[in-house]
CSV table of C-alpha atoms in Angstrom, one decimal:
chain,number,residue,atom,x,y,z
L,191,MET,CA,0.0,0.0,0.0
L,192,SER,CA,2.1,2.9,-1.3
L,193,ASP,CA,-0.4,5.7,-1.2
L,194,PRO,CA,0.0,7.4,2.2
L,195,MET,CA,-3.7,8.5,2.2
L,196,GLU,CA,-4.8,4.9,1.8
L,197,GLN,CA,-2.7,4.0,4.8
L,198,PHE,CA,-4.3,6.8,6.8
L,199,LYS,CA,-7.7,5.5,5.7
L,200,VAL,CA,-6.8,2.1,7.1
L,201,ILE,CA,-5.8,3.7,10.4
L,202,PHE,CA,-9.0,5.8,10.4
L,203,PHE,CA,-11.3,2.8,9.9
L,204,ASP,CA,-9.4,0.8,12.6
L,205,GLU,CA,-10.0,3.7,14.9
L,206,CYS,CA,-13.7,3.8,13.9
L,207,THR,CA,-14.1,0.2,15.2
L,208,ASP,CA,-12.8,1.2,18.6
L,209,LEU,CA,-14.9,4.4,18.6
L,210,LEU,CA,-18.1,2.7,17.6
L,211,THR,CA,-17.5,0.1,20.4
L,212,SER,CA,-16.9,3.0,22.9
L,213,LEU,CA,-20.0,4.8,21.6
L,214,GLU,CA,-22.2,1.7,22.0
L,215,GLU,CA,-20.9,1.0,25.5
L,216,GLY,CA,-21.5,4.7,26.4
L,217,LEU,CA,-25.1,4.6,25.1
L,218,MET,CA,-25.8,1.4,27.1
L,219,GLN,CA,-24.6,3.2,30.2
L,220,LEU,CA,-26.9,6.1,29.4
L,221,GLN,CA,-29.8,3.8,28.8
L,222,ALA,CA,-29.1,2.1,32.2
L,223,GLY,CA,-29.5,5.5,33.8
L,224,ASP,CA,-25.8,6.4,34.2
L,225,CYS,CA,-25.9,10.0,32.9
L,226,ASP,CA,-22.4,10.9,34.4
L,227,GLU,CA,-20.8,13.8,32.7
L,228,GLU,CA,-17.8,11.7,31.6
L,229,VAL,CA,-20.1,9.1,30.0
L,230,VAL,CA,-21.9,11.8,28.0
L,231,HIS,CA,-18.6,13.3,27.0
L,232,SER,CA,-17.1,10.0,25.8
L,233,VAL,CA,-20.2,9.4,23.6
L,234,PHE,CA,-19.9,12.9,22.1
L,235,ARG,CA,-16.2,12.5,21.6
L,236,ALA,CA,-16.6,9.2,19.7
L,237,VAL,CA,-19.1,10.8,17.2
L,238,HIS,CA,-17.0,13.9,17.0
L,239,SER,CA,-13.8,11.9,16.2
L,240,ILE,CA,-15.6,9.8,13.5
L,241,LYS,CA,-17.0,13.0,11.9
L,242,GLY,CA,-13.6,14.7,11.9
L,243,GLY,CA,-11.8,11.8,10.3
L,244,ALA,CA,-14.6,11.3,7.8
L,245,GLY,CA,-14.4,14.9,6.8
L,246,ALA,CA,-10.7,14.6,6.1
L,247,PHE,CA,-11.4,11.8,3.6
L,248,GLY,CA,-14.4,13.4,1.9
L,249,PHE,CA,-17.1,11.0,3.2
L,250,GLU,CA,-19.7,13.7,3.0
L,251,ARG,CA,-22.7,11.5,3.6
L,252,LEU,CA,-21.1,10.2,6.8
L,253,VAL,CA,-20.2,13.7,7.9
L,254,ALA,CA,-23.7,15.1,7.3
L,255,PHE,CA,-25.3,12.4,9.5
L,256,ALA,CA,-22.7,12.5,12.2
L,257,HIS,CA,-23.0,16.3,12.4
L,258,ILE,CA,-26.7,16.0,13.4
L,259,GLN,CA,-25.9,13.3,15.9
L,260,GLU,CA,-22.9,15.3,17.3
L,261,THR,CA,-25.0,18.4,17.6
L,262,LEU,CA,-27.7,16.5,19.6
L,263,LEU,CA,-25.1,15.0,21.9
L,264,ASP,CA,-23.3,18.4,22.3
L,265,ASP,CA,-26.6,20.0,23.4
L,266,ILE,CA,-27.1,17.2,26.0
L,267,ARG,CA,-23.5,17.6,27.1
L,268,SER,CA,-23.7,21.4,27.5
L,269,GLY,CA,-27.1,21.2,29.3
L,270,ALA,CA,-29.1,22.9,26.6
L,271,LEU,CA,-31.1,19.6,26.5
L,272,GLU,CA,-31.8,17.6,29.6
L,273,MET,CA,-31.2,13.9,29.1
L,274,ASP,CA,-34.5,12.2,28.6
L,275,PRO,CA,-34.9,8.4,28.5
L,276,ALA,CA,-37.2,8.9,25.5
L,277,TYR,CA,-34.1,10.1,23.5
L,278,MET,CA,-32.4,6.7,23.9
L,279,THR,CA,-34.3,5.0,21.1
L,280,VAL,CA,-33.3,7.7,18.7
L,281,LEU,CA,-29.7,7.7,19.9
L,282,LEU,CA,-29.4,3.9,19.5
L,283,GLN,CA,-31.0,4.1,16.0
L,284,ALA,CA,-28.5,6.8,15.1
L,285,TYR,CA,-25.7,4.5,16.3
L,286,ASP,CA,-26.9,1.8,13.9
L,287,ILE,CA,-27.0,4.2,11.0
L,288,LEU,CA,-23.6,5.6,11.8
L,289,SER,CA,-22.2,2.1,12.0
L,290,GLU,CA,-23.7,1.3,8.6
L,291,LEU,CA,-22.4,4.5,7.0
L,292,VAL,CA,-18.9,3.8,8.4
L,293,GLY,CA,-19.0,0.2,7.0
L,294,ALA,CA,-20.2,1.4,3.6
L,295,ALA,CA,-17.4,4.0,3.4
L,296,GLN,CA,-14.9,1.4,4.4
L,297,ARG,CA,-16.1,-1.0,1.6
L,298,GLY,CA,-16.4,1.8,-0.9
L,299,GLU,CA,-20.1,1.1,-1.4
L,300,GLU,CA,-23.0,3.6,-2.1
L,301,VAL,CA,-25.8,3.7,0.4
L,302,ALA,CA,-29.5,4.3,-0.3
L,303,ASP,CA,-30.4,8.0,-0.5
L,304,GLU,CA,-33.1,7.6,2.2
L,305,LEU,CA,-30.9,5.7,4.6
L,306,GLY,CA,-31.1,7.3,8.0
L,307,ASP,CA,-33.6,10.0,7.0
L,308,ASP,CA,-36.2,9.1,9.6
L,309,VAL,CA,-33.6,9.0,12.3
L,310,ALA,CA,-32.1,12.4,11.2
L,311,LYS,CA,-35.6,13.9,11.3
L,312,ALA,CA,-36.2,12.5,14.8
L,313,MET,CA,-32.9,14.0,16.0
L,314,LYS,CA,-33.8,17.4,14.4
L,315,ALA,CA,-37.1,17.3,16.2
L,316,ILE,CA,-35.4,16.9,19.5
L,317,LEU,CA,-32.9,19.7,18.7
L,318,ASP,CA,-35.8,22.0,17.9
L,319,GLN,CA,-36.8,21.8,21.5
L,320,THR,CA,-33.9,24.1,22.3
L,321,GLY,CA,-35.5,26.9,20.3
L,322,VAL,CA,-32.5,27.1,18.0
L,323,PRO,CA,-33.1,25.3,14.7
L,324,LEU,CA,-30.4,23.0,13.5
L,325,ALA,CA,-29.8,25.2,10.4
L,326,GLU,CA,-28.7,28.0,12.7
L,327,LYS,CA,-26.5,25.7,14.7
L,328,SER,CA,-24.9,24.5,11.5
L,329,ALA,CA,-24.4,28.0,10.2
L,330,ALA,CA,-22.4,28.7,13.3
L,331,ALA,CA,-20.3,25.6,12.8
L,332,THR,CA,-19.9,25.3,9.1
L,333,PRO,CA,-17.0,27.2,7.4
L,334,LYS,CA,-17.9,29.8,4.9
L,335,GLU,CA,-15.9,31.4,2.1
L,336,PRO,CA,-14.6,34.8,3.1
L,337,ASP,CA,-17.0,37.6,2.3
L,338,THR,CA,-14.9,40.0,0.2
L,339,ASP,CA,-17.1,43.0,1.2
L,340,SER,CA,-16.3,42.6,4.9
L,341,VAL,CA,-13.0,40.7,4.7
L,342,GLU,CA,-11.0,43.4,6.4
L,343,LYS,CA,-13.5,43.6,9.3
L,344,ASN,CA,-14.1,39.9,10.1
L,345,THR,CA,-11.1,38.0,8.9
L,346,ARG,CA,-8.0,37.5,11.1
L,347,ILE,CA,-4.6,35.8,10.8
L,348,PHE,CA,-3.5,33.3,13.3
L,349,LYS,CA,-0.1,31.7,13.8
L,350,ILE,CA,-0.3,28.2,15.3
L,351,SER,CA,2.6,26.2,16.6
L,352,PHE,CA,1.9,22.5,17.2
L,353,LYS,CA,4.3,19.8,18.6
L,354,PRO,CA,2.8,16.4,19.4
L,355,TYR,CA,4.0,14.2,22.2
L,356,GLU,CA,4.4,10.5,21.8
L,357,GLU,CA,1.1,10.0,23.7
L,358,LEU,CA,-0.8,11.6,20.9
L,359,PHE,CA,0.2,8.8,18.5
L,360,GLN,CA,-0.2,6.1,21.1
L,361,ARG,CA,-3.9,7.1,21.4
L,362,ALA,CA,-4.2,6.5,17.6
L,363,ASN,CA,-4.5,10.2,16.7
L,364,GLU,CA,-3.0,11.4,13.5
L,365,PRO,CA,-1.7,15.0,12.8
L,366,ILE,CA,-2.9,14.7,9.1
L,367,LEU,CA,-6.5,14.5,10.3
L,368,LEU,CA,-6.1,17.6,12.5
L,369,ILE,CA,-4.5,19.5,9.6
L,370,LYS,CA,-7.4,18.5,7.3
L,371,GLU,CA,-9.9,19.7,9.9
L,372,LEU,CA,-8.0,22.9,10.4
L,373,GLU,CA,-8.0,23.5,6.7
L,374,THR,CA,-11.9,23.6,6.7
L,375,LEU,CA,-11.7,26.8,8.8
L,376,GLY,CA,-10.0,29.0,6.1
L,377,ASP,CA,-6.9,29.6,4.1
L,378,LEU,CA,-4.2,27.4,5.7
L,379,THR,CA,-0.4,27.5,5.1
L,380,VAL,CA,1.5,24.6,6.6
L,381,LYS,CA,5.2,24.3,7.4
L,382,LEU,CA,6.8,21.2,8.8
L,383,ASP,CA,9.7,21.7,11.3
L,384,VAL,CA,12.2,18.8,11.2
L,385,SER,CA,14.9,20.6,13.2
L,386,ASP,CA,14.6,18.1,16.1
L,387,VAL,CA,15.1,15.0,13.9
L,388,PRO,CA,18.5,13.4,15.0
L,389,ASP,CA,20.8,11.3,12.9
L,390,ILE,CA,19.2,7.9,12.0
L,391,GLU,CA,21.4,5.9,14.4
L,392,GLU,CA,20.2,8.1,17.3
L,393,MET,CA,16.5,8.0,16.4
L,394,GLU,CA,14.1,6.3,18.8
L,395,ALA,CA,11.1,4.6,17.2
L,396,GLU,CA,8.6,5.8,19.7
L,397,HIS,CA,9.8,9.4,20.0
L,398,ALA,CA,7.9,12.3,18.3
L,399,TYR,CA,10.4,14.5,16.5
L,400,PHE,CA,8.2,16.6,14.0
L,401,SER,CA,6.4,19.8,14.8
L,402,TRP,CA,4.3,22.1,12.6
L,403,LYS,CA,3.8,25.8,12.0
L,404,PHE,CA,0.5,27.0,10.5
L,405,ARG,CA,-0.7,30.3,9.2
L,406,LEU,CA,-4.5,30.4,9.1
L,407,ILE,CA,-6.6,33.2,7.6
L,408,THR,CA,-10.1,32.7,8.9
L,409,GLU,CA,-13.3,34.3,9.9
L,410,TYR,CA,-13.4,32.1,13.0
L,411,ASP,CA,-12.2,33.0,16.4
L,412,GLU,CA,-9.5,31.3,18.5
L,413,ALA,CA,-12.2,29.1,20.3
L,414,ALA,CA,-13.0,27.5,16.9
L,415,ILE,CA,-9.4,26.7,16.3
L,416,ARG,CA,-8.9,25.2,19.8
L,417,GLU,CA,-11.9,23.0,19.2
L,418,VAL,CA,-9.9,21.2,16.4
L,419,PHE,CA,-7.3,20.3,19.0
L,420,GLU,CA,-9.9,19.7,21.8
L,421,PHE,CA,-9.1,16.0,22.3
L,422,VAL,CA,-5.3,16.2,21.9
L,423,GLU,CA,-4.5,19.4,23.7
L,424,ASP,CA,-3.1,17.4,26.7
L,425,ASP,CA,-0.8,15.4,24.3
L,426,CYS,CA,0.9,18.3,22.6
L,427,ASP,CA,2.5,21.7,22.9
L,428,LEU,CA,0.0,24.1,21.3
L,429,LEU,CA,0.4,27.9,20.9
L,430,ILE,CA,-2.2,30.0,19.0
L,431,THR,CA,-1.2,33.6,18.3
L,432,ASP,CA,-3.7,36.1,17.0
L,433,LEU,CA,-1.8,38.3,14.5
L,434,GLY,CA,-4.6,40.7,14.0
L,435,VAL,CA,-7.0,41.7,11.3
L,436,TYR,CA,-6.3,40.3,7.8
L,437,LEU,CA,-5.7,43.2,5.4
L,438,SER,CA,-5.8,43.2,1.6
L,439,PRO,CA,-3.2,41.1,-0.1
L,440,GLU,CA,-2.1,44.0,-2.2
L,441,ALA,CA,-1.0,45.9,0.8
L,442,PHE,CA,1.6,43.9,2.7
L,443,VAL,CA,0.5,40.3,3.2
L,444,GLU,CA,3.5,39.0,1.3
L,445,ASP,CA,5.8,40.8,3.7
L,446,ALA,CA,3.9,39.4,6.7
L,447,GLN,CA,4.0,35.9,5.3
L,448,ALA,CA,7.7,36.1,4.7
L,449,GLY,CA,8.3,37.0,8.3
L,450,LEU,CA,6.0,34.5,9.8
L,451,PHE,CA,8.4,31.6,9.8
L,452,GLU,CA,11.7,33.4,9.7
L,453,ASP,CA,13.1,32.3,13.0
L,454,ILE,CA,11.9,28.9,14.0
L,455,GLU,CA,14.4,28.9,16.9
L,456,ASP,CA,12.9,32.0,18.4
L,457,GLU,CA,10.0,30.2,20.0
L,458,PRO,CA,8.5,30.4,23.5
L,459,ALA,CA,10.0,28.0,26.1
L,460,ALA,CA,6.7,26.3,26.3
L,461,LEU,CA,7.2,24.9,22.9
L,462,LYS,CA,10.6,23.4,23.7
L,463,PRO,CA,10.5,19.6,24.1
L,464,GLN,CA,10.1,18.9,27.8
L,465,LYS,CA,9.4,16.1,30.1
L,466,THR,CA,5.9,16.3,31.5
L,467,VAL,CA,4.7,14.5,34.5
L,468,LYS,CA,0.9,13.9,34.4
L,469,THR,CA,-1.0,13.0,37.5
L,470,VAL,CA,-4.0,10.7,37.2
L,471,LYS,CA,-7.0,11.9,39.1
L,472,PRO,CA,-8.9,9.4,41.3
L,473,GLY,CA,-11.3,7.4,39.2
L,474,GLU,CA,-9.7,8.6,35.9
L,475,ALA,CA,-9.1,5.9,33.4
L,476,VAL,CA,-5.5,4.9,32.6
L,477,VAL,CA,-4.9,4.9,28.9
L,478,SER,CA,-3.7,1.6,27.5
L,479,GLN,CA,-0.2,1.8,25.9
L,480,SER,CA,-0.7,-0.1,22.7
L,481,ILE,CA,0.1,-0.1,19.0
L,482,ARG,CA,-1.9,-1.3,16.0
L,483,VAL,CA,-0.5,-4.3,14.1
L,484,GLU,CA,-2.0,-5.9,11.0
L,485,LEU,CA,-3.5,-9.3,11.8
L,486,ASP,CA,-1.6,-10.9,8.9
L,487,LYS,CA,1.6,-10.0,10.6
L,488,VAL,CA,0.5,-11.6,13.9
L,489,ASP,CA,-0.6,-14.8,12.0
L,490,THR,CA,2.8,-15.0,10.3
L,491,LEU,CA,4.4,-14.7,13.7
L,492,VAL,CA,2.2,-17.4,15.1
L,493,ASN,CA,3.0,-19.7,12.2
L,494,MET,CA,6.8,-19.1,12.7
L,495,VAL,CA,6.6,-19.9,16.4
L,496,GLY,CA,4.6,-23.1,15.5
L,497,GLU,CA,7.5,-24.2,13.3
L,498,LEU,CA,9.9,-23.3,16.0
L,499,VAL,CA,7.9,-25.5,18.5
L,500,ILE,CA,8.2,-28.5,16.0
L,501,THR,CA,11.9,-28.0,15.6
L,502,GLN,CA,12.3,-27.8,19.4
L,503,ALA,CA,10.4,-31.0,19.9
L,504,MET,CA,12.6,-32.8,17.4
L,505,LEU,CA,15.7,-31.5,19.2
L,506,ARG,CA,14.4,-32.6,22.6
L,507,GLU,CA,13.5,-36.1,21.3
L,508,GLN,CA,17.0,-36.5,19.9
L,509,GLY,CA,18.6,-35.0,22.9
L,510,GLY,CA,16.9,-37.6,25.0
L,511,GLU,CA,19.2,-40.2,23.5
L,512,LEU,CA,22.3,-38.4,24.7
L,513,LEU,CA,24.0,-39.4,27.9
L,514,VAL,CA,23.7,-36.6,30.4
L,515,GLU,CA,27.1,-37.5,31.8
L,516,GLN,CA,28.7,-36.9,28.4
L,517,TYR,CA,26.8,-33.9,27.3
L,518,PRO,CA,25.5,-32.1,30.4
L,519,ASN,CA,25.6,-28.6,29.0
L,520,LEU,CA,23.9,-29.6,25.7
L,521,VAL,CA,21.1,-31.5,27.4
L,522,GLN,CA,20.6,-28.5,29.8
L,523,GLY,CA,20.6,-26.1,26.9
L,524,ILE,CA,17.9,-28.1,25.1
L,525,GLU,CA,15.8,-28.1,28.3
L,526,ASP,CA,16.2,-24.3,28.6
L,527,LEU,CA,15.3,-23.8,24.9
L,528,SER,CA,12.2,-25.9,25.4
L,529,ARG,CA,11.1,-23.7,28.3
L,530,HIS,CA,11.8,-20.5,26.5
L,531,ILE,CA,9.9,-21.6,23.4
L,532,ARG,CA,6.9,-22.6,25.5
L,533,ASP,CA,6.9,-19.1,27.1
L,534,LEU,CA,7.3,-17.5,23.7
L,535,GLN,CA,4.4,-19.5,22.3
L,536,ASP,CA,2.1,-18.5,25.2
L,537,CYS,CA,3.1,-14.8,24.7
L,538,VAL,CA,2.4,-14.9,20.9
L,539,MET,CA,-0.9,-16.6,21.3
L,540,ALA,CA,-1.9,-14.0,23.9
L,541,ILE,CA,-1.4,-11.3,21.3
L,542,ARG,CA,-4.4,-12.6,19.3
L,543,ALA,CA,-6.5,-12.9,22.5
L,544,GLN,CA,-9.3,-10.4,23.1
L,545,PRO,CA,-11.7,-10.0,26.0
L,546,VAL,CA,-15.2,-11.4,25.3
L,547,LYS,CA,-16.5,-8.0,26.5
L,548,SER,CA,-16.5,-6.8,22.9
L,549,VAL,CA,-19.2,-9.4,22.2
L,550,PHE,CA,-21.0,-9.3,25.5
L,551,SER,CA,-21.5,-5.5,25.2
L,552,ARG,CA,-24.0,-6.0,22.4
L,553,MET,CA,-26.3,-8.1,24.4
L,554,PRO,CA,-27.9,-5.6,26.9
L,555,ARG,CA,-29.4,-3.6,24.1
L,556,LEU,CA,-30.7,-6.8,22.4
L,557,VAL,CA,-32.5,-7.8,25.7
L,558,ARG,CA,-34.0,-4.3,26.1
L,559,GLU,CA,-35.3,-4.2,22.6
L,560,LEU,CA,-36.7,-7.7,22.7
L,561,THR,CA,-38.5,-7.2,26.1
L,562,ALA,CA,-40.0,-3.9,24.8
L,563,THR,CA,-41.3,-5.7,21.7
L,564,LEU,CA,-42.6,-8.8,23.4
L,565,GLY,CA,-44.0,-7.0,26.5
L,566,LYS,CA,-41.7,-9.0,28.9
L,567,LYS,CA,-39.4,-7.9,31.7
L,568,ALA,CA,-35.9,-9.1,31.9
L,569,ARG,CA,-32.5,-8.2,33.4
L,570,LEU,CA,-29.2,-9.3,31.9
L,571,VAL,CA,-26.4,-10.1,34.4
L,572,MET,CA,-23.0,-10.5,32.8
L,573,SER,CA,-19.8,-11.8,34.4
L,574,GLY,CA,-16.3,-12.8,33.2
L,575,GLU,CA,-16.3,-10.1,30.4
L,576,GLU,CA,-12.5,-9.9,30.7
L,577,THR,CA,-12.0,-13.5,29.9
L,578,GLU,CA,-9.8,-13.6,26.8
L,579,VAL,CA,-10.3,-15.8,23.7
L,580,ASP,CA,-8.7,-15.8,20.2
L,581,LYS,CA,-9.8,-13.0,17.9
L,582,THR,CA,-11.4,-15.4,15.4
L,583,VAL,CA,-13.5,-16.8,18.2
L,584,THR,CA,-14.9,-13.3,19.1
L,585,GLU,CA,-15.7,-12.8,15.5
L,586,ARG,CA,-17.6,-16.1,15.2
L,587,ILE,CA,-19.6,-16.3,18.4
L,588,GLY,CA,-21.4,-13.0,18.2
L,589,ASP,CA,-24.3,-14.2,16.1
L,590,PRO,CA,-24.8,-17.5,17.9
L,591,LEU,CA,-24.8,-15.8,21.3
L,592,MET,CA,-27.3,-13.2,20.1
L,593,HIS,CA,-29.5,-16.0,18.8
L,594,MET,CA,-29.4,-17.9,22.1
L,595,ILE,CA,-30.1,-14.7,24.1
L,596,ARG,CA,-33.0,-14.1,21.8
L,597,ASN,CA,-34.3,-17.6,22.5
L,598,SER,CA,-34.0,-17.0,26.3
L,599,VAL,CA,-36.1,-13.9,26.1
L,600,ASP,CA,-38.6,-15.2,23.5
L,601,HIS,CA,-39.0,-18.9,24.6
L,602,GLY,CA,-37.4,-19.1,28.0
L,603,LEU,CA,-38.9,-16.3,30.0
L,604,GLU,CA,-42.6,-16.2,30.7
L,605,MET,CA,-44.9,-13.1,30.5
L,606,PRO,CA,-45.0,-11.0,33.7
L,607,ASP,CA,-48.5,-12.2,34.7
L,608,VAL,CA,-47.6,-15.8,34.2
L,609,ARG,CA,-44.4,-15.4,36.3
L,610,ALA,CA,-46.4,-13.7,39.0
L,611,LYS,CA,-48.9,-16.5,39.2
L,612,ALA,CA,-46.0,-19.0,39.5
L,613,GLY,CA,-44.7,-17.0,42.5
L,614,LYS,CA,-41.8,-15.5,40.6
L,615,SER,CA,-40.8,-11.9,40.2
L,616,GLU,CA,-42.4,-10.3,37.1
L,617,GLY,CA,-38.9,-9.6,35.6
L,618,GLY,CA,-36.8,-12.5,34.6
L,619,ILE,CA,-33.0,-12.8,34.9
L,620,ILE,CA,-30.6,-14.0,32.2
L,621,ASN,CA,-27.1,-14.8,33.2
L,622,LEU,CA,-24.3,-14.5,30.6
L,623,SER,CA,-20.9,-15.6,31.9
L,624,ALA,CA,-17.5,-16.6,30.6
L,625,PHE,CA,-14.9,-18.5,32.6
L,626,HIS,CA,-11.9,-20.9,32.4
L,627,ARG,CA,-12.3,-24.5,33.5
L,628,GLY,CA,-9.9,-27.4,33.0
L,629,GLY,CA,-7.8,-25.5,30.4
L,630,ARG,CA,-10.9,-24.6,28.4
L,631,ILE,CA,-13.1,-21.5,28.1
L,632,PHE,CA,-16.8,-21.8,28.7
L,633,ILE,CA,-19.6,-19.4,27.9
L,634,GLU,CA,-22.8,-20.1,29.7
L,635,ILE,CA,-26.3,-18.6,29.2
L,636,GLU,CA,-28.8,-19.3,31.9
L,637,ASP,CA,-32.3,-17.9,32.6
L,638,ASP,CA,-34.9,-18.4,35.3
L,639,GLY,CA,-37.7,-19.1,32.9
L,640,ALA,CA,-39.9,-22.2,32.7
L,641,GLY,CA,-37.2,-24.3,31.1
L,642,ILE,CA,-37.4,-26.5,28.1
L,643,ASN,CA,-40.8,-28.1,27.5
L,644,LYS,CA,-39.7,-31.5,26.5
L,645,ALA,CA,-43.1,-32.6,25.4
L,646,VAL,CA,-43.4,-29.7,23.0
L,647,VAL,CA,-39.9,-30.3,21.7
L,648,LEU,CA,-40.5,-34.0,21.1
L,649,GLU,CA,-43.9,-33.3,19.4
L,650,LYS,CA,-42.3,-30.7,17.1
L,651,ALA,CA,-39.4,-33.0,16.3
L,652,ILE,CA,-41.8,-35.8,15.3
L,653,ALA,CA,-43.9,-33.5,13.2
L,654,ASN,CA,-40.7,-32.3,11.4
L,655,GLY,CA,-39.6,-35.9,10.8
L,656,LEU,CA,-36.5,-35.6,12.9
L,657,VAL,CA,-37.3,-38.6,15.0
L,658,SER,CA,-39.8,-41.5,14.6
L,659,PRO,CA,-43.0,-41.5,16.6
L,660,ASP,CA,-42.0,-44.6,18.5
L,661,ALA,CA,-38.5,-43.4,19.4
L,662,ASN,CA,-37.6,-43.8,23.0
L,663,LEU,CA,-35.4,-40.8,23.8
L,664,SER,CA,-33.8,-39.8,27.1
L,665,ASP,CA,-34.3,-36.3,28.5
L,666,GLU,CA,-30.8,-35.3,27.4
L,667,GLU,CA,-31.5,-36.5,23.8
L,668,ILE,CA,-34.7,-34.6,23.7
L,669,ASN,CA,-33.0,-31.4,24.9
L,670,ASN,CA,-30.3,-31.8,22.2
L,671,LEU,CA,-33.0,-31.8,19.5
L,672,ILE,CA,-33.1,-28.0,19.8
L,673,PHE,CA,-29.7,-27.8,18.3
L,674,MET,CA,-30.8,-29.5,15.1
L,675,PRO,CA,-30.6,-27.1,12.0
L,676,GLY,CA,-33.7,-25.2,11.5
L,677,PHE,CA,-35.5,-26.5,14.5
L,678,SER,CA,-37.9,-24.2,16.3
L,679,THR,CA,-40.9,-24.4,18.5
L,680,ALA,CA,-42.1,-21.0,17.5
L,681,LYS,CA,-45.7,-20.9,16.4
L,682,SER,CA,-46.2,-19.5,12.8
């Protein structure tokens, strides 16, 4: 992949996967009644980041929808709108549309013109409650071409100095996306400063050496510029200098431009690379230090380690024929090699492992939607979300788990009045758990419903020709009939 922009797109879509997961988890917390300011902010930030990246790559349809969603979340975040449980259905529907638009953009597919129109209208209707129509909000947030009749009155020149720390890159942020967003505010001139780049033998792979100088001619104020850097301001040195009103180019703009970057060394001490010590407030999340690696590279590493394990086993077998008294060092070396390769194999396999939380997090919403549709009451209790399984497993178990959870709600749990007559609480409980046992990983789904009606299952199996009418099946064999392809006791 030689095109740098294509590489940035890959990074953007990888980040979208994480952002959409964070967005869904945040929405689930909001739906559960956790309207903590940080939760609302994280939801807003996810949509804002997706919108910013999409704008950099020209995904206009995605940007347009995300803008409405972002504006609604921003009004909730700022207090202009008070969070109402009734909004959650619309916000969750908006999440679905946003996910679909991201997926279509990643695949390079066109989407139907009407996709998301109903949800967009619903969000606009909520926004209208603030008394400020979305069109006016958009006008305040959408860059305009400079008005030549009032350019000298409204347009200003800003000099911006930007030096990222290593943490900015570790959090999967990219300066190119910030530059693209900054460019939407006006006429942008960019200068890359490479004066801190050392000789190649002295370079450290994780160190950030580049910095940037920008000159921006814009009708926007400093607050709009700072909003571009809102989520990276703690991970960089940023200095924004207002150079005053923009005057006509014919007068002396060329002279001003020539002097803007004359002396790179003459910069405030705040912009010099410095060690910063950051304190983590109580309850504040610690950011994971990680890098993105293509799965193909991990698979290649796994295969190479597998070959190494085979070679090690051959050496150990042949080494067993040697006399320890004659070759003590060689035999000990083979034993040490075996131990190190086993450790290496464990570490490499752990790289592919992911917590099942990424799959489990989809289930609370499914339960809420199903109970609302069916008129039932249920609570999902999850445990063991941090249990790790191979990435391919997390990709494959999502749909089967959703189907089984759906069956628990649909077939397992009774209606509230039926449960009440049976002496149960009106709301059922579904337990979803993951755990290790005997070197294996188990995922269990359990509900406190009426259980499997064996007579109905057997009757349906006979009607479908799966078993003969005179078959003498044990309870376990009858229960296993539900796993037959296409089997269902649902009434058509």
